[in-house]
């Protein structure tokens, strides 16, 4: 990014060309970052609550006062053997290596606090990618230009990863074909050769029917599989029941289109699959991702530039956060039993005391659970508990911040050091502060290090500063020195120094034996009925619409939501709207057993009938009810990985006659 500074303040932010794929442009929402930094919703000072929980009234206190209130409670809980009643709650934040799993992990780990399973996103797809390939690095985005066929499966790069788009368009210009698998006609679906508009949550049968078709039509690369994979016959057996006809019925698409997709895939090379996160957010999500990721192995699409798959690339660098040795107290033997683990998707249950020991101290950072976690009703009920002590540490006064007892101001990635990597794209960079932190805001690693000292868990020699932590993180990596050198000379590092590795030429599965495990045992055990076994939904006539809540171009999850003040509409296909007497722009109520949202409706011809849409990441100011799509999302978990089932929300919509 290129950031322009005037008088010590950020005045504009744009794309740089240091990272070749950024090509000097960034998305419109992040160009508004100066407003995010200096706007009225920035938390500037530590504060303590004065009004009722959720009301949003606070008074300023010193850092010393704020941290002492927190540390004394932590110490008291730990001293009385109730450390598990402390729950740290965090997710991505700005996705840096320094602002997560460093001094925070040390603090909570050494105190013996409850552990958090970070599952709200990418947990099922991560489990699948790890099980099948050990999270092998994926096809580089710039290599998509070489593909003769691109499949965008459950991903909407025009919104959620714009730097892939030019390469897709270029591939098409060079004669490549494009297929999109998505319940709605996204921007790229409009330009696709084939758009498979499946019903949400039916990717598994579709992918299995393609696998079955490949076996039936002798389009399987037996030689490759014999050398590189196991579980081939077992996967074939599990795909066997899924004829294209049967899959088409379940997915509500034509058999012919599924076979066309299978045929195109068999015949095209290089063929690249960009697997997104839209397909993981339902009860079959992990198996669905696994089946999609199995396709290039079955059809022999690896070993050529532009062929294979791309997932998150989160393990491309083999960088661990602080090594566990540094988290445990030096010399301490590991505890006989680890503290309990709480799945973040069940935060509401945990706060309501339905997960064993009650939570007494909740410490939220790098996340906005009041907006982003399933079963919003339960989460909010939990957050207003009088006997819960909540800390919220964020640069911005989020919806969650309203419920805090103590508010701590965090600095942003432009105001502190960070070691950052791409999400999908390869790149690791070290960013230095370009402006002073706003008011009294401070970086995560510093605040958690101070809490370590105040609670008495700090040890002599703990790495604490950004430099020390960076050294520690890179030092634990076999290619740390190489990464360091690349960053120092070119400002950017790529995995093994290669900006565009080719799968099965430059990179191979990172599983224990280097093979692809098509039916990984551990996942097969974890999935309720075994991996690849479709769990159908039980249709409920009262809630006939499938609600999806994908990424929007206005926020990043809920981040930047303070800048999106306008009312946001529920999108419906004109057919579903008309059946309910709902005109374009009408006031509606959307509800199910979990909650309700009051907002307006917007007709969207790009949605298939039976599907409704509210974007993810809404804040209370975006709807009349103050609730979001998460209010309608069940807190059930995906088949593997304990992921969120946002797109399993089934709802009804009616016209609101009163205001
Ligand atoms: N602008 C913007 N960019 C973002 C984000 C953001 O919030 N805003 N968030 C970032 C994060 S945290 C993530 S995880 C990624 C997510 O980025 P994506 O992978 O693009 O994920 P989603 O936006 O959740 O969904 C992608 C598509 O899946 C479709 N979909 C929904 N249900 C199903 C289904 O059952 N099957 C199939 N095949 N498709 C389905 C949706 O209609 C949507 O078009 O984006 C990142 N980038
Ligand atoms: N309905 C619905 N909801 C969804 C999804 C969906 O598909 N549907 N998908 C979800 C997905 S993909 C994701 S990833 C989750 C994300 O869920 P969350 O992580 O809860 O959401 P974010 O908006 O990313 O919250 C990040 C917060 O971290 C803060 N932050 C940024 N940098 C720092 C820092 O350096 N220090 C501190 N202390 N704070 C910082 C930001 O200001 C922001 O408030 O949301 C999920 N929510
Ligand atoms: Mo995400």
XYZ file of C-alpha atoms and ligand atoms in Angstrom:
754
model
C 0.000 0.000 0.000
C 1.076 3.542 -0.638
C 0.084 5.823 2.207
C 0.270 9.605 1.905
C 0.983 11.532 5.080
C 0.534 15.240 5.659
C 1.323 16.917 8.983
C 1.676 13.541 10.640
C -1.744 12.330 9.512
C -2.755 9.803 6.879
C -4.521 11.655 4.081
C -4.862 8.920 1.495
C -4.136 5.279 0.959
C -3.808 3.407 -2.307
C -2.191 0.377 -3.916
C 1.532 -0.077 -4.392
C 3.345 -2.228 -6.930
C 5.867 -3.741 -4.499
C 3.681 -6.804 -4.451
C 3.229 -7.631 -8.151
C -0.388 -8.687 -7.779
C -1.487 -5.471 -6.094
C -0.839 -3.642 -9.379
C -1.192 -0.258 -7.664
C -4.879 -0.550 -6.857
C -6.884 -1.375 -3.730
C -10.596 -1.627 -2.967
C -12.795 1.416 -2.436
C -13.629 0.597 1.187
C -10.026 0.620 2.371
C -9.427 3.886 0.526
C -11.690 5.323 3.221
C -9.208 4.295 5.893
C -8.381 7.916 6.899
C -12.009 8.266 8.067
C -11.620 5.012 9.995
C -8.478 6.351 11.684
C -9.681 9.820 12.592
C -13.469 9.473 12.693
C -15.706 9.947 15.732
C -15.948 6.198 16.378
C -12.266 5.767 17.082
C -11.605 4.707 20.677
C -9.014 7.222 21.862
C -8.584 6.535 25.562
C -9.124 3.734 28.052
C -12.605 4.012 29.524
C -14.837 2.332 32.084
C -18.562 1.824 31.920
C -20.864 4.286 33.666
C -24.274 3.387 32.215
C -26.006 0.048 31.874
C -24.428 -2.682 29.745
C -25.100 -2.094 26.101
C -26.090 1.502 26.663
C -22.708 2.825 25.618
C -21.864 5.284 28.400
C -18.257 5.417 29.552
C -15.815 7.695 31.298
C -12.150 8.146 30.591
C -9.564 6.585 32.894
C -5.792 6.190 32.731
C -4.133 3.135 31.187
C -2.791 2.338 34.614
C -6.254 2.344 36.156
C -7.797 0.313 33.307
C -5.078 -2.349 33.290
C -5.069 -2.638 37.075
C -8.822 -3.331 37.090
C -8.302 -6.119 34.565
C -5.133 -7.586 36.063
C -6.508 -7.688 39.605
C -9.546 -9.665 38.446
C -7.381 -12.042 36.444
C -5.073 -12.617 39.372
C -7.949 -13.236 41.748
C -9.528 -15.790 39.412
C -6.231 -17.575 38.823
C -5.340 -17.591 42.530
C -8.644 -19.199 43.452
C -8.297 -21.919 40.807
C -10.937 -20.409 38.573
C -8.725 -19.299 35.678
C -10.977 -21.184 33.251
C -13.586 -18.572 33.945
C -11.447 -16.208 31.873
C -12.309 -16.436 28.187
C -10.104 -14.653 25.650
C -12.119 -14.029 22.507
C -10.391 -13.061 19.288
C -10.353 -13.704 15.583
C -8.427 -12.112 12.741
C -8.180 -8.420 13.587
C -5.832 -7.185 10.901
C -4.497 -10.676 10.280
C -0.960 -9.983 11.412
C 1.520 -12.267 13.144
C 2.334 -9.765 15.887
C -1.160 -8.776 16.938
C -2.256 -12.331 17.637
C -0.803 -15.438 19.289
C 2.168 -13.606 20.747
C 2.047 -11.956 24.161
C -1.719 -12.537 24.296
C -1.193 -16.305 24.023
C 1.456 -16.045 26.727
C -0.876 -14.163 29.067
C -3.887 -16.415 28.695
C -1.846 -19.610 28.374
C 0.133 -19.018 31.547
C -2.907 -17.905 33.507
C -4.650 -21.152 32.508
C -7.596 -19.365 30.917
C -10.152 -21.226 28.770
C -8.849 -21.859 25.301
C -10.730 -20.586 22.282
C -11.298 -22.632 19.123
C -11.048 -20.022 16.358
C -13.643 -21.473 14.057
C -15.911 -18.691 12.833
C -14.356 -18.867 9.384
C -12.157 -21.237 7.386
C -12.215 -23.969 10.046
C -13.950 -26.630 7.900
C -12.065 -25.667 4.733
C -8.844 -25.503 6.710
C -9.478 -28.965 8.142
C -10.184 -30.331 4.657
C -7.112 -28.697 3.100
C -4.964 -29.938 5.971
C -6.368 -33.466 5.849
C -6.065 -33.959 2.093
C -2.925 -31.989 1.293
C -1.374 -30.824 4.582
C -2.201 -27.320 3.384
C 0.098 -27.427 0.381
C 0.586 -23.973 -1.172
C -1.956 -23.247 -3.892
C -1.946 -21.881 -7.431
C -0.675 -18.284 -7.367
C -3.336 -15.801 -8.389
C -1.215 -14.457 -11.264
C -0.979 -17.982 -12.710
C -4.720 -18.016 -13.377
C -3.965 -16.310 -16.701
C -2.562 -19.633 -17.930
C -5.688 -21.628 -17.142
C -7.814 -22.938 -19.981
C -10.575 -23.443 -17.440
C -11.196 -21.564 -14.205
C -13.772 -22.744 -11.714
C -14.808 -20.190 -9.089
C -16.461 -22.366 -6.494
C -18.307 -20.559 -3.698
C -16.182 -17.469 -4.038
C -16.922 -13.953 -5.202
C -13.591 -12.304 -6.008
C -15.188 -9.166 -7.477
C -16.021 -8.331 -3.868
C -13.912 -10.461 -1.568
C -10.571 -10.696 -3.354
C -10.436 -8.184 -6.180
C -6.829 -8.842 -7.176
C -7.785 -12.167 -8.739
C -10.255 -10.548 -11.125
C -7.863 -9.127 -13.775
C -6.217 -12.557 -14.115
C -9.567 -14.252 -14.625
C -10.529 -11.723 -17.291
C -7.129 -12.102 -18.961
C -7.471 -15.894 -19.020
C -10.839 -15.480 -20.724
C -9.315 -13.111 -23.256
C -6.765 -15.814 -24.048
C -9.570 -18.265 -24.720
C -9.930 -19.833 -21.292
C -13.358 -20.834 -20.053
C -14.987 -19.758 -16.808
C -17.383 -21.677 -14.583
C -19.006 -20.258 -11.450
C -20.704 -22.381 -8.788
C -22.785 -20.020 -6.666
C -26.470 -19.712 -5.738
C -26.488 -16.192 -7.108
C -25.397 -14.636 -10.359
C -22.308 -12.791 -9.190
C -20.540 -10.278 -11.426
C -18.175 -12.940 -12.762
C -21.040 -15.432 -13.139
C -22.512 -13.016 -15.679
C -19.340 -13.401 -17.746
C -19.075 -17.156 -17.248
C -19.459 -19.909 -19.818
C -21.412 -21.855 -17.247
C -23.077 -20.707 -14.060
C -24.212 -23.548 -11.834
C -26.706 -21.814 -9.527
C -26.987 -24.517 -6.922
C -29.109 -24.271 -3.806
C -27.007 -23.296 -0.741
C -25.416 -26.225 1.046
C -25.598 -28.703 -1.838
C -21.991 -28.525 -3.071
C -21.145 -31.930 -1.679
C -23.512 -33.949 -3.874
C -22.539 -31.854 -6.903
C -18.801 -32.361 -6.385
C -19.293 -36.071 -5.687
C -21.333 -36.459 -8.857
C -18.494 -34.866 -10.831
C -16.076 -37.315 -9.214
C -18.421 -40.166 -10.114
C -18.672 -38.886 -13.684
C -14.872 -38.744 -13.966
C -14.596 -42.376 -12.875
C -17.406 -43.480 -15.146
C -15.956 -41.697 -18.153
C -12.395 -42.869 -17.624
C -11.225 -39.348 -17.045
C -9.231 -40.354 -13.984
C -5.454 -39.963 -13.874
C -4.661 -43.433 -12.503
C -0.928 -43.025 -12.862
C -0.843 -39.826 -10.855
C -3.131 -41.247 -8.190
C -1.088 -44.446 -7.826
C 1.982 -42.381 -7.169
C 0.626 -39.568 -5.072
C -2.658 -40.465 -3.392
C -4.425 -42.933 -1.176
C -8.130 -43.400 -0.507
C -8.946 -43.402 -4.233
C -11.243 -46.421 -4.229
C -12.926 -45.365 -1.004
C -13.685 -41.915 -2.411
C -15.045 -43.522 -5.590
C -17.290 -45.729 -3.453
C -18.635 -42.756 -1.544
C -19.278 -40.846 -4.757
C -21.010 -43.817 -6.356
C -24.590 -43.052 -5.178
C -24.383 -39.533 -6.606
C -25.461 -39.710 -10.202
C -25.672 -36.314 -11.849
C -29.404 -36.779 -11.889
C -29.635 -37.285 -8.154
C -27.177 -34.476 -7.391
C -29.073 -32.169 -9.738
C -32.293 -32.899 -7.890
C -30.802 -32.063 -4.515
C -28.953 -28.989 -5.824
C -31.946 -27.846 -7.916
C -29.901 -27.588 -11.114
C -30.045 -29.569 -14.332
C -28.192 -32.851 -14.686
C -26.988 -31.636 -18.066
C -25.203 -28.657 -16.540
C -23.419 -30.809 -13.980
C -22.242 -33.142 -16.754
C -21.171 -30.184 -18.859
C -19.051 -28.975 -15.978
C -17.550 -32.433 -15.480
C -16.807 -32.725 -19.203
C -15.227 -29.297 -19.404
C -13.057 -30.117 -16.408
C -11.967 -33.455 -17.843
C -11.039 -31.875 -21.177
C -9.266 -28.716 -20.034
C -5.687 -28.267 -18.950
C -4.433 -26.260 -17.205
C -7.582 -26.095 -15.065
C -7.617 -24.051 -11.861
C -10.170 -24.201 -9.079
C -10.471 -21.162 -6.846
C -12.231 -22.681 -3.847
C -13.866 -20.053 -1.639
C -15.575 -19.989 1.720
C -19.198 -19.804 0.573
C -19.497 -23.583 0.439
C -18.140 -24.286 3.915
C -20.737 -22.423 5.934
C -23.255 -25.244 6.322
C -23.598 -28.663 7.941
C -21.897 -30.394 4.985
C -19.313 -27.670 4.502
C -16.116 -29.536 5.337
C -16.977 -32.545 3.197
C -17.990 -30.221 0.380
C -14.616 -28.465 0.412
C -12.807 -31.819 0.630
C -14.713 -33.122 -2.399
C -13.922 -29.993 -4.407
C -10.250 -30.160 -3.439
C -10.154 -33.835 -4.466
C -11.100 -32.950 -8.055
C -7.650 -31.905 -9.364
C -6.121 -35.092 -7.933
C -8.734 -37.349 -9.503
C -8.639 -35.635 -12.885
C -4.857 -35.176 -12.943
C -4.780 -31.404 -13.094
C -1.580 -30.836 -11.125
C 1.982 -30.483 -12.379
C 1.407 -27.638 -14.798
C 1.451 -23.883 -14.349
C -2.126 -22.680 -13.890
C -3.391 -26.126 -12.880
C -4.555 -27.204 -9.428
C -6.411 -25.354 -6.716
C -6.170 -22.293 -4.496
C -7.505 -22.164 -0.961
C -6.366 -19.784 1.785
C -2.597 -20.446 1.599
C -2.453 -19.844 5.343
C 0.339 -22.392 5.810
C 2.368 -21.365 2.792
C 5.061 -19.887 5.012
C 5.270 -22.468 7.800
C 5.409 -19.633 10.258
C 4.229 -20.421 13.711
C 3.263 -17.857 16.183
C 5.298 -17.866 19.367
C 6.658 -21.319 19.981
C 4.867 -23.079 22.807
C 8.102 -23.191 24.765
C 7.907 -19.444 24.963
C 4.276 -19.516 26.027
C 4.745 -21.973 28.878
C 6.672 -20.693 31.812
C 10.326 -21.714 31.335
C 11.074 -24.902 33.183
C 7.415 -25.577 33.934
C 6.190 -29.025 33.029
C 3.101 -28.984 30.843
C -0.130 -29.184 32.836
C -1.677 -32.648 33.127
C -4.914 -31.410 31.649
C -5.326 -28.479 29.337
C -7.958 -25.892 30.202
C -11.303 -26.402 28.483
C -11.690 -25.260 24.904
C -14.669 -23.174 23.907
C -15.778 -23.082 20.306
C -16.205 -19.419 19.412
C -19.320 -20.216 17.393
C -20.956 -21.198 20.675
C -20.074 -17.982 22.466
C -23.710 -17.334 23.363
C -24.040 -20.735 25.024
C -20.800 -20.211 26.930
C -21.830 -16.763 28.166
C -25.207 -18.098 29.212
C -23.469 -20.692 31.351
C -24.420 -23.693 29.247
C -20.851 -24.879 28.679
C -19.850 -25.888 32.187
C -18.067 -23.357 34.385
C -19.515 -19.899 33.846
C -17.442 -17.252 32.106
C -16.683 -14.407 34.515
C -14.137 -12.436 32.527
C -14.465 -12.054 28.780
C -11.594 -10.376 26.951
C -12.505 -9.418 23.386
C -9.847 -8.247 20.934
C -9.412 -8.559 17.148
C -13.122 -9.384 16.863
C -16.628 -7.969 17.046
C -18.724 -10.903 18.265
C -21.891 -8.869 18.887
C -22.074 -8.533 15.102
C -20.294 -11.547 13.661
C -21.013 -14.667 15.710
C -23.970 -17.018 15.040
C -27.068 -16.832 17.225
C -26.693 -13.148 17.877
C -29.648 -13.225 20.283
C -27.798 -15.550 22.637
C -24.538 -13.611 22.315
C -26.241 -10.332 23.227
C -28.161 -11.940 26.114
C -24.859 -13.225 27.413
C -23.125 -9.870 27.046
C -25.686 -8.056 29.230
C -25.128 -10.466 32.138
C -24.540 -8.283 35.181
C -21.970 -10.641 36.694
C -19.846 -10.778 33.561
C -16.776 -8.534 33.404
C -16.067 -7.700 29.775
C -12.991 -6.065 28.303
C -13.106 -4.855 24.698
C -9.833 -3.888 23.070
C -10.351 -2.400 19.602
C -9.458 0.701 17.605
C -13.153 1.341 17.010
C -16.248 1.681 19.153
C -17.932 -1.456 17.770
C -21.290 -2.944 18.692
C -19.424 -5.248 21.083
C -17.703 -2.264 22.718
C -21.116 -1.069 23.950
C -21.202 -4.048 26.310
C -17.750 -3.510 27.782
C -16.925 -2.842 31.407
C -13.483 -1.660 30.360
C -12.603 -0.325 26.920
C -9.018 -0.285 25.681
C -7.947 1.674 22.573
C -5.920 -0.343 20.052
C -3.651 1.164 17.445
C -4.156 0.196 13.813
C -1.758 -1.454 11.373
C -0.577 1.967 10.144
C 0.397 3.012 13.659
C 2.402 -0.005 14.802
C 4.782 -2.706 13.600
C 3.290 -5.759 11.966
C 4.327 -8.879 10.154
C 1.530 -9.499 7.661
C 0.684 -12.032 5.038
C -1.859 -12.242 2.264
C -5.104 -14.198 2.474
C -5.125 -16.372 -0.641
C -2.304 -14.388 -2.197
C 1.310 -15.184 -1.364
C 3.237 -12.408 0.336
C 4.782 -11.724 3.685
C 5.713 -8.202 4.602
C 6.942 -6.301 7.570
C 5.142 -3.044 8.019
C 6.472 -0.199 10.076
C 4.333 2.499 11.646
C 3.836 5.411 9.253
C 2.066 7.716 11.715
C 1.929 8.079 15.483
C -0.910 6.199 17.180
C -4.092 8.221 17.562
C -4.434 9.596 21.111
C -3.596 6.906 23.682
C -4.083 3.846 21.471
C -1.528 1.059 21.854
C -0.605 -2.123 19.986
C -1.824 -5.548 21.132
C 1.574 -7.079 21.796
C 2.538 -4.237 24.105
C -0.679 -4.239 26.122
C -0.680 -8.016 26.610
C 2.983 -7.917 27.629
C 2.084 -5.359 30.248
C -0.791 -7.508 31.484
C 1.680 -10.407 31.783
C 3.766 -8.255 34.111
C 0.818 -6.995 36.116
C -0.584 -10.489 36.625
C 2.840 -11.850 37.524
C 3.144 -14.381 34.683
C 5.948 -12.538 32.867
C 9.392 -14.168 32.945
C 12.815 -12.712 32.425
C 13.795 -13.006 28.752
C 10.264 -13.159 27.308
C 10.368 -11.558 23.871
C 8.156 -8.492 24.065
C 8.999 -5.798 21.563
C 7.972 -6.028 17.914
C 11.599 -6.683 16.968
C 12.040 -9.420 19.541
C 8.771 -11.064 18.582
C 9.538 -10.893 14.873
C 12.952 -12.441 15.493
C 11.345 -15.182 17.566
C 8.719 -15.974 14.925
C 11.161 -15.984 12.008
C 13.760 -17.795 14.099
C 11.432 -20.756 14.597
C 11.098 -21.182 10.844
C 13.656 -23.161 8.857
C 13.628 -20.530 6.128
C 13.421 -17.601 8.551
C 16.796 -16.212 7.478
C 15.759 -16.337 3.841
C 12.490 -14.577 4.655
C 14.386 -11.927 6.611
C 16.707 -11.304 3.707
C 13.886 -11.095 1.170
C 12.048 -8.586 3.331
C 15.185 -6.527 3.886
C 16.115 -6.405 0.226
C 12.804 -6.324 -1.646
C 10.316 -5.475 1.101
C 8.428 -8.692 0.516
C 8.927 -12.446 0.910
C 7.333 -15.370 -0.921
C 7.132 -18.974 0.270
C 10.508 -20.593 -0.407
C 11.360 -17.438 -2.353
C 8.967 -18.413 -5.133
C 6.187 -15.953 -6.005
C 4.343 -18.521 -8.126
C 5.038 -22.141 -7.167
C 3.481 -24.881 -9.313
C 1.695 -27.656 -7.425
C 3.485 -31.020 -7.769
C 6.454 -29.305 -9.412
C 7.621 -26.834 -6.764
C 5.338 -27.704 -3.867
C 3.988 -31.025 -2.636
C 1.547 -32.182 0.024
C 2.728 -31.436 3.513
C 1.000 -34.486 4.963
C 3.060 -36.817 7.157
C 3.924 -39.119 4.224
C 3.844 -36.507 1.472
C 0.792 -38.130 -0.102
C -2.687 -36.852 -0.832
C -5.140 -38.458 1.565
C -8.435 -38.451 -0.267
C -10.331 -39.858 2.718
C -8.249 -38.718 5.692
C -8.915 -40.995 8.632
C -9.096 -38.276 11.254
C -11.699 -36.342 9.272
C -13.657 -39.480 8.552
C -13.833 -40.146 12.282
C -14.810 -36.572 13.060
C -17.660 -36.158 10.580
C -20.927 -37.341 12.184
C -21.627 -39.927 9.496
C -18.174 -40.068 7.980
C -16.557 -37.760 5.459
C -18.431 -37.191 2.176
C -21.708 -38.497 3.660
C -24.337 -35.921 2.819
C -26.557 -34.812 5.693
C -29.771 -33.584 4.094
C -31.777 -30.853 5.743
C -35.211 -31.531 7.136
C -37.361 -29.076 5.240
C -39.514 -26.875 7.446
C -42.487 -25.409 5.599
C -42.568 -22.532 8.092
C -39.098 -21.366 6.990
C -38.773 -22.095 3.288
C -36.060 -19.602 2.306
C -32.330 -20.254 2.576
C -30.624 -17.109 3.878
C -27.040 -16.554 2.785
C -24.855 -13.741 4.137
C -21.783 -13.332 1.936
C -19.100 -10.643 2.012
C -20.096 -7.195 0.814
C -17.935 -4.556 -0.823
C -18.569 -2.120 2.025
C -17.029 -3.853 5.034
C -14.423 -6.518 5.820
C -16.511 -8.834 7.931
C -17.769 -6.079 10.266
C -14.652 -3.926 10.020
C -15.260 -0.411 8.628
C -18.938 -0.868 9.514
C -18.891 2.385 11.427
C -18.540 4.100 8.042
C -21.528 2.267 6.583
C -24.422 4.066 8.230
C -27.191 3.443 5.704
C -30.071 1.021 6.088
C -29.271 -2.318 4.456
C -31.921 -4.368 2.641
C -32.782 -8.027 2.546
C -32.445 -9.226 -1.036
C -35.115 -11.516 -2.466
C -35.778 -12.956 -5.884
C -38.727 -11.118 -7.479
C -40.652 -14.395 -7.508
C -40.312 -14.964 -3.748
C -41.096 -11.300 -3.119
C -44.244 -11.323 -5.260
C -45.530 -14.511 -3.643
C -45.447 -12.635 -0.361
C -46.852 -9.374 -1.658
C -43.544 -7.638 -1.023
C -42.775 -4.749 -3.344
C -39.273 -3.491 -4.007
C -38.295 -1.299 -1.041
C -41.088 -2.508 1.277
C -40.538 -2.877 5.011
C -40.220 -6.511 5.973
C -39.721 -8.834 8.883
C -37.370 -11.800 8.411
C -37.466 -14.399 11.133
C -36.959 -17.954 12.349
C -36.601 -19.730 15.710
C -33.305 -17.978 16.401
C -34.295 -14.357 15.924
C -35.614 -11.703 13.601
C -34.423 -8.820 11.476
C -36.554 -5.817 10.572
C -35.401 -4.025 7.452
C -36.423 -3.238 3.906
C -36.598 -5.661 1.008
C -34.901 -5.275 -2.326
C -35.752 -7.305 -5.392
C -32.703 -8.957 -6.888
C -33.079 -10.812 -10.185
C -29.649 -12.346 -9.681
C -30.849 -14.454 -6.775
C -32.385 -17.799 -7.506
C -35.843 -18.344 -6.013
C -35.685 -19.932 -2.585
C -32.622 -17.914 -1.576
C -32.561 -14.673 0.431
C -29.522 -12.540 1.175
C -28.353 -10.175 3.884
C -24.676 -9.191 3.733
C -22.376 -10.323 6.538
C -20.888 -7.835 8.947
C -23.892 -5.576 9.556
C -23.927 -3.329 12.616
C -26.923 -2.450 14.747
C -27.312 0.857 12.882
C -27.929 -0.943 9.579
C -31.347 -2.465 10.344
C -34.540 -1.266 12.046
C -34.285 -4.040 14.628
C -30.589 -3.528 15.310
C -30.026 -7.180 14.487
C -27.989 -8.779 11.686
C -27.953 -11.971 9.627
C -26.196 -13.591 12.592
C -29.484 -13.259 14.518
C -30.956 -15.816 12.106
C -27.937 -18.129 11.944
C -28.030 -21.312 14.034
C -25.080 -22.045 16.296
C -24.855 -25.611 15.045
C -21.449 -26.718 13.770
C -20.113 -27.948 10.458
C -19.359 -31.652 9.872
C -15.627 -31.142 10.460
C -13.590 -28.341 11.985
C -16.358 -27.026 14.255
C -17.171 -24.247 11.792
C -20.095 -21.826 11.644
C -23.242 -22.724 9.706
C -24.244 -19.206 8.678
C -25.792 -20.414 5.426
C -27.924 -23.026 7.176
C -30.204 -20.177 8.244
C -33.706 -20.956 7.017
C -36.153 -18.081 7.257
C -39.568 -16.684 6.419
C -40.229 -13.132 5.286
C -43.391 -11.070 5.570
C -44.475 -7.563 4.846
C -44.465 -5.248 7.865
C -47.577 -3.165 7.954
C -46.725 -1.087 10.982
C -43.517 0.969 11.167
N -15.034 -6.830 0.522
C -14.791 -7.824 1.375
N -13.781 -8.699 1.142
C -13.548 -9.717 1.994
C -14.323 -9.882 3.156
C -15.384 -8.953 3.378
O -16.150 -9.054 4.354
N -15.581 -7.946 2.467
N -14.053 -10.891 4.037
C -12.799 -11.599 3.940
C -12.993 -12.890 4.606
S -12.859 -12.918 6.301
C -13.282 -14.016 3.930
S -13.447 -15.470 4.770
C -13.372 -14.021 2.481
C -14.658 -14.699 2.013
O -14.792 -14.564 0.640
P -15.620 -15.597 -0.247
O -14.946 -16.879 -0.359
O -15.938 -14.899 -1.519
O -16.869 -15.919 0.701
P -18.363 -15.415 0.853
O -18.467 -13.981 0.518
O -18.795 -15.857 2.199
O -19.157 -16.271 -0.193
C -18.729 -16.400 -1.534
C -19.863 -16.767 -2.440
O -20.434 -18.006 -2.029
C -21.804 -17.989 -2.340
N -22.453 -19.035 -1.550
C -23.222 -18.935 -0.445
N -23.620 -20.164 -0.045
C -23.081 -21.046 -0.921
C -23.105 -22.459 -1.048
O -23.715 -23.175 -0.252
N -22.398 -23.003 -2.073
C -21.719 -22.238 -2.987
N -21.055 -22.846 -3.959
N -21.679 -20.913 -2.893
C -22.336 -20.332 -1.868
C -22.237 -16.573 -2.069
O -23.372 -16.249 -2.853
C -21.009 -15.760 -2.451
O -21.112 -15.196 -3.738
O -13.381 -12.709 1.947
C -12.420 -11.829 2.484
N -12.546 -10.611 1.717
N -23.807 -13.523 8.869
C -22.518 -13.862 8.693
N -21.613 -13.483 9.599
C -20.323 -13.813 9.417
C -19.904 -14.551 8.292
C -20.885 -14.955 7.354
O -20.580 -15.614 6.353
N -22.171 -14.595 7.594
N -18.584 -14.863 8.092
C -17.651 -14.476 9.025
C -16.268 -14.399 8.684
S -15.773 -14.890 7.140
C -15.393 -13.939 9.559
S -13.714 -14.014 9.212
C -15.848 -13.413 10.867
C -15.017 -12.276 11.393
O -15.477 -11.981 12.678
P -14.771 -10.888 13.553
O -13.324 -11.188 13.645
O -15.522 -10.757 14.820
O -15.056 -9.587 12.662
P -14.165 -8.395 12.179
O -15.068 -7.375 11.645
O -13.101 -8.921 11.282
O -13.546 -7.865 13.543
C -12.221 -7.529 13.674
C -12.097 -6.460 14.754
O -10.713 -6.329 15.082
C -10.411 -4.950 15.209
N -8.964 -4.794 15.008
C -8.290 -4.625 13.858
N -6.979 -4.549 14.080
C -6.809 -4.656 15.431
C -5.658 -4.643 16.279
O -4.523 -4.513 15.849
N -5.874 -4.794 17.609
C -7.129 -4.939 18.137
N -7.233 -5.103 19.452
N -8.216 -4.958 17.343
C -8.058 -4.820 16.017
C -11.288 -4.282 14.175
O -11.472 -2.908 14.452
C -12.576 -5.116 14.280
O -13.490 -4.546 15.204
O -17.188 -12.959 10.748
C -18.059 -13.955 10.363
N -19.429 -13.459 10.365
Mo -13.439 -14.991 7.016
